[in-house]
């Protein structure tokens, strides 16, 4: 019998040692020993499953990966040092020079840089569709297109893409569907259920959830992960055993943490929606969200990110940040601490106003990563900063 989500997150464990420890210990070892020549030969020939070297695998990283595989309903996976190394290694392993990607324009900043500045070095180019132009995707597909790439919900505007529809298009044209599921976590959304071939996470965000370590993971079909694994074990973007140990513990509480994050975020969204200095609030589980129905179809809850448009544009956005007392001004998200960013003056300040608008970033857009502090304290801080 397969366990439920919360049980897998807690009960999947690496084998106990002779010390009968209850909680998985930290395996800080770069390599592993063999019993004899035959054991060594068979291990290298992959005739037996055995850890050889921690760039390939390690009990801590395996435990972490096995949990994510179970939580996402995948066949296999590999853990990376960061979310970006998971994104890069997936492209590098699955594409050849001359291949083409179709991607949503609203993707994480570094992913956008990878697609526009670095992959073209190997003659791998990308065509973009806007969030409300899913019907244009088929016009962008070329004979050499291999991957359809998207995030949902998107960063920072919290737009939702219809995963079922993306999968239909991908399957019709023989493309691999690769989904960055970071904002949803494996708890809120499982893209594989909707047909995704590879699911990527930055474990740095809600999976750690406490702002401590970086990490990434890619899970999906066995034969694709095998390619990603072979690329990675030779190029070296592996997750450290220490980070895997931290992240595997974090997964034990993912469901309860994310439940509370979502409860707080919905309350923040409802508060903002009723405020006179706020123009527009975007939260997937608010009825006013343009893709509310799709969000309800594919997500368990709305996530912890709320985006809103402050009246008064760039200046009002900056002033709001300066008046915030408790919430942190920081680049991370998915922390226990509520974090506020103003993309137009920070993460996306290098883009022209026009390019920003294309990804849904207006000058007054504020992104709140709602944390786990008491909801009254979060709302009170926002309330006093909105009085201007
Ligand atoms: C943060 C993030 C990444 C990159 O992850 P790192 O762990 O910082 O490398 C990728 N995708 C999304 C959606 C993210 O939010």
Coordinates of C-alpha atoms and ligand atoms in Angstrom, one line a residue:
X1 CA 0.0 0.0 0.0
X2 CA 1.3 3.4 -0.9
X3 CA 1.5 5.9 2.0
X4 CA -0.2 9.2 2.1
X5 CA 1.8 12.4 1.4
X6 CA 2.5 13.4 5.0
X7 CA 3.5 9.8 5.9
X8 CA 5.9 9.5 3.0
X9 CA 7.5 12.8 3.9
X10 CA 8.2 11.5 7.4
X11 CA 8.6 7.7 7.0
X12 CA 10.8 7.4 3.9
X13 CA 14.2 7.0 5.5
X14 CA 17.7 5.8 4.6
X15 CA 18.4 2.4 6.2
X16 CA 19.3 2.4 9.9
X17 CA 22.9 1.9 10.9
X18 CA 24.1 -0.5 13.6
X19 CA 23.4 2.2 16.1
X20 CA 19.6 2.0 15.6
X21 CA 19.2 5.8 15.4
X22 CA 15.6 7.0 15.1
X23 CA 16.4 10.2 13.1
X24 CA 18.6 9.9 10.0
X25 CA 22.2 10.8 10.8
X26 CA 24.3 13.1 8.7
X27 CA 26.6 11.2 6.3
X28 CA 29.5 13.6 5.8
X29 CA 31.6 11.4 3.7
X30 CA 33.0 12.1 0.2
X31 CA 33.4 8.4 -0.7
X32 CA 32.4 4.9 0.3
X33 CA 34.4 1.7 0.7
X34 CA 34.0 -1.7 -1.0
X35 CA 34.3 -5.1 0.5
X36 CA 36.6 -6.6 -2.2
X37 CA 37.5 -6.4 -5.8
X38 CA 34.3 -8.1 -6.9
X39 CA 32.1 -5.7 -4.8
X40 CA 34.0 -2.8 -6.4
X41 CA 33.6 -4.1 -9.9
X42 CA 29.9 -4.8 -9.5
X43 CA 29.2 -1.5 -7.9
X44 CA 30.9 0.5 -10.7
X45 CA 29.1 -1.7 -13.3
X46 CA 25.9 -0.6 -11.6
X47 CA 25.0 -4.3 -11.1
X48 CA 24.1 -3.4 -7.5
X49 CA 22.8 -0.2 -5.9
X50 CA 25.6 1.2 -3.9
X51 CA 26.9 4.6 -3.0
X52 CA 30.3 5.1 -4.6
X53 CA 31.1 8.8 -4.3
X54 CA 29.0 11.7 -3.0
X55 CA 29.0 13.5 -6.3
X56 CA 26.9 10.6 -7.6
X57 CA 24.8 9.7 -4.6
X58 CA 24.9 9.8 -0.8
X59 CA 22.4 8.4 1.8
X60 CA 21.3 11.9 2.8
X61 CA 20.7 13.1 -0.8
X62 CA 19.0 9.8 -1.7
X63 CA 16.6 10.1 1.2
X64 CA 15.7 13.7 0.2
X65 CA 15.2 12.7 -3.5
X66 CA 13.2 9.6 -2.6
X67 CA 10.8 11.7 -0.6
X68 CA 10.3 14.3 -3.4
X69 CA 9.9 11.4 -5.9
X70 CA 7.1 10.0 -3.7
X71 CA 5.5 13.4 -3.1
X72 CA 5.4 14.3 -6.8
X73 CA 4.4 10.8 -8.0
X74 CA 7.6 10.6 -10.1
X75 CA 9.7 7.6 -11.1
X76 CA 13.1 9.0 -10.3
X77 CA 15.1 12.1 -9.4
X78 CA 18.4 13.8 -8.7
X79 CA 19.2 16.5 -6.1
X80 CA 21.2 19.6 -6.9
X81 CA 23.2 22.3 -5.0
X82 CA 20.6 25.0 -6.1
X83 CA 17.4 25.3 -8.0
X84 CA 19.3 26.9 -10.8
X85 CA 21.7 24.0 -11.2
X86 CA 18.6 21.8 -11.5
X87 CA 17.2 24.0 -14.2
X88 CA 20.5 24.3 -16.1
X89 CA 21.4 20.6 -15.8
X90 CA 17.9 19.6 -17.1
X91 CA 18.4 21.7 -20.2
X92 CA 22.0 20.7 -20.7
X93 CA 21.2 16.9 -20.3
X94 CA 18.1 16.8 -22.5
X95 CA 19.0 19.2 -25.3
X96 CA 21.5 19.2 -28.2
X97 CA 23.1 22.1 -30.0
X98 CA 20.5 23.4 -32.4
X99 CA 17.5 22.4 -30.3
X100 CA 14.8 24.9 -29.5
X101 CA 12.7 25.7 -26.3
X102 CA 9.3 27.3 -26.1
X103 CA 8.9 29.0 -22.7
X104 CA 6.5 31.2 -20.9
X105 CA 8.0 34.8 -20.7
X106 CA 7.2 34.9 -16.9
X107 CA 10.0 32.8 -15.5
X108 CA 12.4 33.2 -12.6
X109 CA 15.0 35.9 -13.4
X110 CA 18.0 33.6 -13.6
X111 CA 16.1 31.1 -15.7
X112 CA 15.4 34.0 -18.1
X113 CA 19.1 34.9 -18.2
X114 CA 20.0 31.3 -18.8
X115 CA 17.6 31.1 -21.7
X116 CA 18.5 34.4 -23.3
X117 CA 22.2 34.8 -22.5
X118 CA 23.8 31.5 -22.0
X119 CA 22.0 28.6 -23.9
X120 CA 22.3 30.6 -27.2
X121 CA 26.1 30.0 -26.9
X122 CA 25.3 26.4 -27.7
X123 CA 22.8 27.5 -30.4
X124 CA 19.9 26.5 -28.2
X125 CA 17.3 29.3 -28.6
X126 CA 14.0 30.1 -26.9
X127 CA 10.7 31.5 -28.2
X128 CA 8.4 33.1 -25.5
X129 CA 4.7 33.2 -25.0
X130 CA 3.0 35.6 -22.7
X131 CA 0.9 34.4 -19.8
X132 CA -2.4 35.2 -21.6
X133 CA -1.2 33.8 -25.0
X134 CA -1.3 30.1 -24.5
X135 CA -3.2 29.9 -27.8
X136 CA -0.1 31.3 -29.5
X137 CA 2.2 28.5 -28.3
X138 CA 1.6 26.3 -31.4
X139 CA 2.7 29.1 -33.7
X140 CA 6.0 29.2 -31.8
X141 CA 6.8 25.5 -32.2
X142 CA 9.5 24.7 -34.7
X143 CA 10.7 21.4 -36.2
X144 CA 13.6 21.5 -33.7
X145 CA 11.5 22.4 -30.6
X146 CA 12.2 19.9 -27.8
X147 CA 11.0 21.4 -24.6
X148 CA 7.9 23.3 -23.4
X149 CA 8.9 25.1 -20.2
X150 CA 6.8 27.0 -17.7
X151 CA 6.3 27.9 -14.0
X152 CA 2.9 28.0 -12.3
X153 CA 2.2 30.1 -10.2
X154 CA 4.6 32.6 -11.8
X155 CA 7.0 34.9 -10.1
X156 CA 6.4 37.7 -9.0
X157 CA 2.9 38.3 -10.5
X158 CA 1.4 34.9 -9.3
X159 CA -0.3 34.1 -12.6
X160 CA -1.5 30.6 -13.2
X161 CA -0.9 28.5 -16.3
X162 CA -3.2 25.6 -17.2
X163 CA -1.0 22.5 -16.8
X164 CA -3.5 20.2 -18.5
X165 CA -3.6 22.5 -21.6
X166 CA 0.2 22.8 -21.7
X167 CA 0.5 19.1 -21.6
X168 CA -2.0 18.7 -24.5
X169 CA 0.1 21.0 -26.6
X170 CA 3.3 19.3 -25.6
X171 CA 2.0 15.8 -26.4
X172 CA 0.5 16.8 -29.7
X173 CA 3.9 18.1 -30.9
X174 CA 6.1 15.5 -29.2
X175 CA 7.7 18.0 -26.8
X176 CA 8.9 17.4 -23.3
X177 CA 6.9 19.3 -20.7
X178 CA 9.2 20.7 -18.0
X179 CA 7.5 22.5 -15.1
X180 CA 9.2 24.5 -12.4
X181 CA 6.9 23.8 -9.5
X182 CA 8.7 25.9 -6.9
X183 CA 5.9 28.2 -5.8
X184 CA 3.4 25.4 -5.4
X185 CA 5.7 22.8 -3.6
X186 CA 4.9 19.1 -4.1
X187 CA 2.2 19.6 -1.5
X188 CA 0.0 21.9 -3.4
X189 CA 0.4 20.8 -7.0
X190 CA 1.7 17.7 -8.8
X191 CA 2.4 18.6 -12.5
X192 CA 3.1 14.9 -13.3
X193 CA -0.5 14.2 -12.7
X194 CA -1.3 16.6 -15.6
X195 CA 1.4 14.9 -17.8
X196 CA 4.6 16.8 -17.1
X197 CA 7.8 14.9 -18.0
X198 CA 10.1 16.7 -15.6
X199 CA 9.3 18.7 -12.4
X200 CA 11.9 21.0 -10.9
X201 CA 12.0 22.6 -7.5
X202 CA 14.2 25.2 -5.9
X203 CA 14.4 23.6 -2.5
X204 CA 15.7 26.9 -1.2
X205 CA 12.2 28.3 -0.9
X206 CA 9.3 26.6 0.9
X207 CA 10.9 23.1 1.0
X208 CA 13.5 24.4 3.4
X209 CA 11.0 27.0 4.5
X210 CA 13.3 28.4 7.1
X211 CA 15.8 30.4 5.0
X212 CA 18.8 28.3 5.8
X213 CA 20.1 26.3 2.9
X214 CA 20.1 26.3 -0.9
X215 CA 19.0 23.2 -2.9
X216 CA 17.3 22.0 -6.0
X217 CA 15.8 18.8 -7.4
X218 CA 14.5 17.4 -10.7
X219 CA 12.1 14.5 -10.7
X220 CA 10.3 12.7 -13.5
X221 CA 10.5 9.8 -16.0
X222 CA 13.2 7.3 -15.3
X223 CA 14.9 7.5 -18.8
X224 CA 15.0 11.3 -18.7
X225 CA 16.3 11.4 -15.1
X226 CA 19.0 8.9 -16.2
X227 CA 20.3 11.5 -18.7
X228 CA 20.2 14.2 -16.1
X229 CA 21.9 12.0 -13.6
X230 CA 24.7 11.1 -16.0
X231 CA 25.3 14.7 -17.0
X232 CA 25.3 15.8 -13.3
X233 CA 27.5 13.1 -11.9
X234 CA 30.1 14.0 -14.4
X235 CA 29.8 17.8 -14.2
X236 CA 29.3 18.1 -10.4
X237 CA 26.3 20.2 -9.4
X238 CA 25.4 17.7 -6.6
X239 CA 23.6 18.8 -3.4
X240 CA 25.8 18.6 -0.3
X241 CA 24.9 15.8 2.2
X242 CA 24.5 18.5 4.9
X243 CA 21.9 20.4 2.9
X244 CA 20.1 17.2 2.0
X245 CA 19.9 16.3 5.7
X246 CA 18.5 19.7 6.5
X247 CA 16.0 19.6 3.6
X248 CA 14.9 16.1 4.3
X249 CA 14.0 17.1 7.9
X250 CA 12.2 20.1 6.5
X251 CA 10.0 17.9 4.3
X252 CA 8.7 16.2 7.4
X253 CA 6.8 19.4 8.3
X254 CA 6.1 20.6 4.7
X255 CA 2.4 19.9 4.8
X256 CA 1.7 21.6 8.2
X257 CA 3.9 24.6 7.3
X258 CA 2.4 25.1 3.9
X259 CA -1.2 24.7 5.2
X260 CA -0.5 27.6 7.7
X261 CA 1.4 29.7 5.0
X262 CA -1.7 29.4 2.7
X263 CA -4.1 30.2 5.5
X264 CA -2.2 33.3 6.4
X265 CA -1.7 34.3 2.7
X266 CA -5.4 34.1 2.0
X267 CA -6.1 36.4 5.0
X268 CA -3.5 38.9 3.8
X269 CA -5.0 38.8 0.3
X270 CA -8.5 39.4 1.6
X271 CA -7.2 42.3 3.8
X272 CA -5.4 43.9 0.9
X273 CA -8.3 43.5 -1.4
X274 CA -10.4 45.6 1.0
X275 CA -7.8 48.4 1.4
X276 CA -8.4 51.7 -0.3
X277 CA -4.7 52.3 -1.2
X278 CA -4.5 49.0 -3.1
X279 CA -5.5 48.8 -6.7
X280 CA -5.3 45.1 -7.5
X281 CA -4.6 42.0 -5.5
X282 CA -3.4 38.7 -7.1
X283 CA -3.7 35.5 -5.1
X284 CA -4.6 32.3 -6.9
X285 CA -7.4 31.4 -4.4
X286 CA -9.1 34.8 -4.5
X287 CA -12.2 34.7 -6.7
X288 CA -11.0 37.8 -8.4
X289 CA -7.9 36.1 -9.7
X290 CA -8.1 35.9 -13.5
X291 CA -7.2 32.2 -13.5
X292 CA -9.1 31.3 -10.3
X293 CA -10.8 28.3 -11.8
X294 CA -7.6 26.8 -13.2
X295 CA -5.9 27.4 -9.8
X296 CA -8.7 25.5 -8.1
X297 CA -8.4 22.7 -10.6
X298 CA -4.7 22.1 -10.2
X299 CA -3.8 23.4 -6.8
X300 CA -4.8 22.2 -3.3
X301 CA -4.4 25.7 -1.8
X302 CA -3.3 29.1 -3.1
X303 CA 0.3 29.1 -2.0
X304 CA 2.0 31.8 0.2
X305 CA 2.7 34.5 -2.4
X306 CA 0.4 37.5 -2.7
X307 CA 1.1 40.2 -5.3
X308 CA -0.6 43.6 -5.1
X309 CA -0.5 46.9 -6.9
X310 CA -0.1 49.8 -4.6
X311 CA -1.7 53.1 -5.6
X312 CA 0.9 55.7 -6.6
X313 CA 3.4 53.6 -8.6
X314 CA 7.1 53.4 -8.1
X315 CA 7.4 56.1 -5.4
X316 CA 4.5 54.7 -3.4
X317 CA 6.1 51.2 -3.7
X318 CA 9.4 52.4 -2.3
X319 CA 7.8 54.4 0.4
X320 CA 5.8 51.4 1.4
X321 CA 9.0 49.3 1.8
X322 CA 10.6 52.1 3.9
X323 CA 7.6 52.2 6.3
X324 CA 7.4 48.4 6.9
X325 CA 8.6 47.6 10.4
X326 CA 8.4 43.9 11.1
X327 CA 8.4 42.2 7.7
X328 CA 11.8 41.6 6.1
X329 CA 13.0 43.3 2.9
X330 CA 14.8 40.4 1.3
X331 CA 15.2 38.5 -2.0
X332 CA 14.2 35.1 -0.7
X333 CA 10.7 33.7 -0.4
X334 CA 8.9 30.9 1.3
X335 CA 10.5 31.6 4.7
X336 CA 8.9 31.5 8.1
X337 CA 9.4 35.2 8.1
X338 CA 7.2 37.4 5.9
X339 CA 9.2 38.9 3.2
X340 CA 8.3 41.9 1.0
X341 CA 9.9 42.9 -2.3
X342 CA 9.2 45.6 -4.8
X343 CA 10.3 44.0 -8.2
X344 CA 10.3 47.2 -10.3
X345 CA 12.9 48.9 -8.1
X346 CA 14.9 45.8 -7.2
X347 CA 14.9 42.3 -8.9
X348 CA 13.6 43.6 -12.2
X349 CA 15.1 47.1 -12.3
X350 CA 17.3 46.4 -15.3
X351 CA 14.3 45.7 -17.5
X352 CA 12.6 48.5 -19.3
X353 CA 9.1 49.4 -18.1
X354 CA 7.8 47.8 -21.2
X355 CA 9.6 44.5 -20.7
X356 CA 8.5 44.5 -17.0
X357 CA 4.9 44.9 -18.1
X358 CA 5.2 41.9 -20.3
X359 CA 5.8 39.8 -17.3
X360 CA 3.1 41.5 -15.3
X361 CA 5.3 43.7 -13.3
X362 CA 3.8 47.2 -12.9
X363 CA 5.7 50.0 -11.2
X364 CA 3.5 49.7 -8.1
X365 CA 3.6 45.8 -7.8
X366 CA 4.6 44.5 -4.4
X367 CA 5.2 40.9 -3.7
X368 CA 4.6 39.5 -0.3
X369 CA 5.9 36.0 0.7
X370 CA 3.5 35.5 3.6
X371 CA 5.3 33.8 6.6
X372 CA 4.2 32.0 9.7
X373 CA 4.1 34.9 12.2
X374 CA 0.8 35.5 13.9
X375 CA -1.6 36.8 11.2
X376 CA -2.6 39.9 13.2
X377 CA 1.0 41.0 13.4
X378 CA 1.5 40.5 9.7
X379 CA -1.6 42.5 8.8
X380 CA -0.9 45.2 11.3
X381 CA 2.5 45.8 9.8
X382 CA 1.0 46.0 6.2
X383 CA -1.8 48.2 7.5
X384 CA 0.5 50.8 9.1
X385 CA 2.7 50.9 6.0
X386 CA -0.3 51.5 3.7
X387 CA -1.4 54.6 5.6
X388 CA 0.1 57.4 3.5
Ligands
LIG1 C1 14.4 30.7 -6.5 C2 13.8 30.1 -7.7 C3 14.7 29.4 -8.6 C4 16.2 29.2 -8.4 O1 16.5 28.5 -7.2 P1 17.9 28.7 -6.4 O2 17.8 27.7 -5.4 O3 17.9 30.1 -5.9 O4 19.0 28.5 -7.4 C5 14.1 28.8 -9.7 N1 12.8 28.9 -10.0 C6 12.0 29.6 -9.1 C7 10.5 29.7 -9.5 C8 12.5 30.2 -8.0 O5 11.6 30.9 -7.2

